[in-house]
Short mmCIF file of C-alpha atoms in Angstrom, two decimals:
data_model
loop_
_atom_site.label_atom_id
_atom_site.label_comp_id
_atom_site.label_asym_id
_atom_site.label_seq_id
_atom_site.Cartn_x
_atom_site.Cartn_y
_atom_site.Cartn_z
CA GLU A 1 4.69 13.46 -13.86
CA ALA A 2 8.29 12.09 -14.71
CA GLY A 3 11.04 12.65 -12.37
CA VAL A 4 14.62 13.99 -12.38
CA THR A 5 16.65 11.75 -15.41
CA GLN A 6 20.20 11.01 -15.71
CA PHE A 7 22.42 9.49 -18.32
CA PRO A 8 23.99 7.53 -18.48
CA SER A 9 23.83 5.76 -15.32
CA HIS A 10 27.07 4.43 -15.21
CA SER A 11 30.15 5.41 -17.16
CA VAL A 12 34.08 4.06 -17.13
CA ILE A 13 36.72 5.86 -18.77
CA GLU A 14 40.38 6.02 -18.61
CA LYS A 15 41.90 9.16 -17.47
CA GLY A 16 42.72 11.70 -19.75
CA GLN A 17 39.27 10.72 -21.56
CA THR A 18 36.40 13.08 -21.99
CA VAL A 19 32.97 12.74 -20.18
CA THR A 20 29.47 14.01 -20.78
CA LEU A 21 26.38 13.49 -18.21
CA ARG A 22 23.47 14.63 -19.18
CA CYS A 23 20.58 16.05 -16.80
CA ASP A 24 16.83 16.01 -17.51
CA PRO A 25 14.72 18.12 -15.08
CA ILE A 26 11.57 17.73 -14.13
CA SER A 27 9.36 19.24 -16.86
CA GLY A 28 8.84 23.36 -16.03
CA HIS A 29 11.44 23.12 -13.13
CA ASP A 30 13.65 26.51 -13.49
CA ASN A 31 16.03 25.57 -11.21
CA LEU A 32 19.06 22.82 -11.45
CA TYR A 33 21.80 21.65 -9.61
CA TRP A 34 24.78 19.51 -9.76
CA TYR A 35 26.27 17.73 -6.82
CA ARG A 36 28.97 15.21 -6.67
CA ARG A 37 29.24 12.09 -3.99
CA VAL A 38 33.50 11.12 -3.90
CA MET A 39 33.32 7.68 -2.27
CA GLY A 40 33.57 7.71 1.25
CA LYS A 41 32.43 11.45 1.36
CA GLU A 42 29.39 13.83 1.82
CA ILE A 43 27.57 15.04 -1.10
CA LYS A 44 28.67 18.34 -2.64
CA PHE A 45 27.05 21.05 -4.56
CA LEU A 46 28.82 21.45 -7.60
CA LEU A 47 27.03 24.64 -9.49
CA HIS A 48 23.19 26.12 -9.75
CA PHE A 49 21.43 26.87 -12.85
CA VAL A 50 18.54 29.38 -13.09
CA LYS A 51 16.96 28.63 -16.32
CA GLU A 52 20.12 28.97 -18.61
CA SER A 53 21.96 31.13 -16.57
CA LYS A 54 24.76 29.80 -14.06
CA GLN A 55 23.42 30.97 -10.30
CA ASP A 56 26.38 29.63 -8.28
CA GLU A 57 29.08 27.55 -9.63
CA SER A 58 31.08 27.97 -6.63
CA GLY A 59 31.35 24.16 -6.37
CA MET A 60 33.27 23.27 -9.05
CA PRO A 61 36.17 21.58 -8.26
CA ASN A 62 38.45 23.33 -11.50
CA ASN A 63 38.53 24.40 -15.16
CA ARG A 64 38.13 20.73 -16.60
CA PHE A 65 34.70 20.47 -15.81
CA LEU A 66 32.18 22.63 -18.01
CA ALA A 67 28.60 22.95 -17.39
CA GLU A 68 25.99 24.31 -19.70
CA ARG A 69 22.10 24.46 -19.80
CA THR A 70 21.28 25.39 -23.14
CA GLY A 71 17.87 26.72 -23.71
CA GLY A 72 17.06 26.38 -19.84
CA THR A 73 16.03 22.53 -20.51
CA TYR A 74 18.35 19.92 -19.84
CA SER A 75 21.82 20.19 -18.70
CA THR A 76 25.03 18.73 -19.34
CA LEU A 77 28.51 18.25 -17.37
CA LYS A 78 31.48 17.33 -19.44
CA VAL A 79 34.62 16.58 -17.69
CA GLN A 80 37.51 16.79 -19.94
CA PRO A 81 40.20 15.78 -19.18
CA ALA A 82 39.26 13.04 -16.58
CA GLU A 83 41.27 12.13 -13.69
CA LEU A 84 41.25 9.39 -10.98
CA GLU A 85 40.27 11.68 -8.51
CA ASP A 86 36.75 12.70 -10.64
CA SER A 87 35.40 9.16 -9.82
CA GLY A 88 32.41 9.40 -7.74
CA VAL A 89 28.30 9.70 -8.14
CA TYR A 90 27.32 12.73 -10.05
CA PHE A 91 23.77 13.74 -8.91
CA CYS A 92 21.66 16.50 -10.58
CA ALA A 93 18.53 17.73 -9.23
CA SER A 94 15.80 19.93 -10.09
CA SER A 95 13.10 22.35 -8.35
CA PRO A 96 10.22 24.69 -9.44
CA ASP A 97 10.43 28.74 -8.49
CA ARG A 98 11.58 28.70 -4.91
CA VAL A 99 10.08 30.91 -2.04
CA LEU A 100 12.12 29.06 0.48
CA PRO A 101 15.38 27.08 0.43
CA THR A 102 13.70 24.04 1.62
CA ASP A 103 11.44 23.97 -0.98
CA THR A 104 11.96 20.16 -2.69
CA GLN A 105 15.07 19.92 -4.63
CA TYR A 106 14.53 16.28 -6.49
CA PHE A 107 17.28 14.45 -7.23
CA GLY A 108 17.89 12.03 -9.83
CA PRO A 109 19.43 8.53 -9.53
CA GLY A 110 22.76 9.69 -10.28
CA THR A 111 25.57 8.76 -13.00
CA ARG A 112 28.23 6.90 -11.52
CA LEU A 113 31.57 7.90 -12.81
CA THR A 114 34.57 5.21 -12.58
CA VAL A 115 37.66 6.78 -13.75
CA LEU A 116 40.78 4.15 -14.27
CA GLN B 1 36.48 20.82 9.82
CA LYS B 2 33.75 19.58 8.01
CA GLU B 3 30.52 21.89 8.51
CA VAL B 4 27.86 18.74 9.02
CA GLU B 5 29.35 16.11 11.02
CA GLN B 6 27.14 12.70 10.52
CA ASP B 7 27.86 9.10 12.13
CA PRO B 8 28.20 7.14 9.01
CA GLY B 9 27.16 3.97 11.32
CA PRO B 10 25.72 1.41 9.91
CA LEU B 11 23.31 1.37 12.95
CA SER B 12 21.20 -2.25 13.01
CA VAL B 13 17.74 -2.39 14.82
CA PRO B 14 15.10 -4.65 14.91
CA GLU B 15 11.94 -3.50 13.23
CA GLY B 16 9.70 -1.74 15.75
CA ALA B 17 12.65 0.23 17.34
CA ILE B 18 12.93 4.02 17.93
CA VAL B 19 16.24 5.35 16.17
CA SER B 20 17.95 8.26 16.52
CA LEU B 21 20.05 9.73 13.98
CA ASN B 22 21.73 12.79 14.63
CA CYS B 23 23.78 15.83 12.81
CA THR B 24 25.95 18.65 14.39
CA TYR B 25 27.28 21.90 12.59
CA SER B 26 29.47 24.28 12.82
CA ASN B 27 28.09 26.87 10.70
CA SER B 28 25.53 29.31 12.72
CA ALA B 29 24.36 30.69 9.55
CA PHE B 30 22.11 27.77 9.08
CA GLN B 31 18.84 28.58 9.27
CA TYR B 32 17.14 25.69 7.29
CA PHE B 33 17.42 21.98 8.17
CA MET B 34 16.49 18.79 6.16
CA TRP B 35 16.58 15.00 6.34
CA TYR B 36 16.62 12.95 3.41
CA ARG B 37 16.30 9.07 2.51
CA GLN B 38 18.30 7.67 0.14
CA TYR B 39 17.81 4.13 -1.04
CA SER B 40 20.37 2.14 -2.82
CA ARG B 41 21.28 3.20 -6.60
CA LYS B 42 18.55 5.73 -6.08
CA GLY B 43 18.96 9.81 -5.42
CA PRO B 44 17.94 11.26 -2.40
CA GLU B 45 14.35 11.84 -1.68
CA LEU B 46 13.39 14.73 1.02
CA LEU B 47 11.82 13.30 4.29
CA MET B 48 11.37 16.14 6.35
CA TYR B 49 12.57 19.85 6.73
CA THR B 50 12.61 22.24 9.61
CA TYR B 51 13.01 25.91 10.26
CA SER B 52 15.43 27.12 12.96
CA SER B 53 14.87 25.48 16.25
CA GLY B 54 12.16 23.57 17.13
CA ASN B 55 10.61 20.45 16.24
CA LYS B 56 8.30 18.72 13.81
CA GLU B 57 6.33 15.48 13.40
CA ASP B 58 5.26 13.73 10.64
CA GLY B 59 3.83 10.32 11.07
CA ARG B 60 6.26 8.33 12.60
CA PHE B 61 9.16 10.37 12.09
CA THR B 62 10.15 13.30 14.41
CA ALA B 63 13.00 16.03 13.30
CA GLN B 64 14.17 18.20 16.14
CA VAL B 65 16.74 21.23 15.87
CA ASP B 66 18.48 22.92 18.76
CA LYS B 67 20.15 26.03 17.05
CA SER B 68 22.02 26.84 20.53
CA SER B 69 23.84 23.33 20.58
CA LYS B 70 24.11 23.13 16.89
CA TYR B 71 22.66 19.63 16.75
CA ILE B 72 19.65 18.16 14.99
CA SER B 73 18.05 14.64 15.23
CA LEU B 74 15.88 12.51 13.14
CA PHE B 75 13.67 10.30 15.29
CA ILE B 76 11.72 7.10 13.69
CA ARG B 77 9.09 5.42 15.59
CA ASP B 78 7.92 1.89 15.18
CA SER B 79 10.58 1.63 12.78
CA GLN B 80 10.09 -0.80 9.48
CA PRO B 81 12.52 -3.25 7.20
CA SER B 82 10.97 -0.76 4.84
CA ASP B 83 12.85 1.97 6.58
CA SER B 84 16.29 0.45 5.80
CA ALA B 85 18.60 3.43 3.61
CA THR B 86 21.16 5.68 4.33
CA TYR B 87 19.71 9.20 6.02
CA LEU B 88 21.54 12.42 5.44
CA CYS B 89 20.80 15.74 7.12
CA ALA B 90 21.27 18.70 5.46
CA MET B 91 21.23 21.94 5.87
CA THR B 92 21.37 25.47 4.50
CA SER B 93 21.40 29.21 5.11
CA TYR B 94 18.87 32.03 3.71
CA ASN B 95 20.34 33.59 0.86
CA THR B 96 21.37 30.42 -1.15
CA ASP B 97 20.30 27.20 -2.53
CA LYS B 98 23.66 25.19 -1.96
CA LEU B 99 22.61 22.11 0.37
CA ILE B 100 25.72 21.36 3.00
CA PHE B 101 25.08 17.31 3.49
CA GLY B 102 26.17 15.04 6.02
CA THR B 103 28.19 12.06 4.84
CA GLY B 104 24.79 10.07 6.14
CA THR B 105 23.61 7.13 8.53
CA ARG B 106 22.89 3.59 6.68
CA LEU B 107 20.23 2.43 8.57
CA GLN B 108 19.09 -1.25 9.02
CA VAL B 109 15.96 -2.81 10.24
CA PHE B 110 15.69 -6.13 10.11
CA PRO B 111 12.51 -8.22 10.78
#
């Protein structure tokens, strides 16, 4: 079974540019999550999709970030325009129908974003 | 104040040592407690979880939760070089999927 995949693995852009990150969850997983780790800080929750609906977007930092999950399969996270403080590693995770909060969230390898 | 505090280390131990990793937290609503392991350039991988207070053992790993002290621990017995990784504690409350992570402790086990 293929795991969660993320593309690209690295992205280097200049301040003011737009970047789109993609996440392909494990096939059949309805739940998809985005997290972010800024250098030296803890991994922080951004948002949670159930199929194509946003269940919780309380962690989205501001309106420069737009997440979509059309058709309830893959998801994209767009940052427009990017700022220096957006640099970090963006993780995607997915999980099947959840009975308990500890039902596993499977994480992807992350996309390392550098904004110059 | 962070909701979850974790010593970032690094922690360097010889092979075979017992390792103790710890986190403290401030939110009494947390009910589910997890430990993730993250190897370099990889995503976090769930290692163990516990619900409320108590202990849970899985092979060489033991997770403990003390809700009265808001303190959780992960013990690794007979540590191996392959255990070298960053260990992240995470926790959540009953009505949300949002995981709250500690900063992670980097562990190195040398032969």
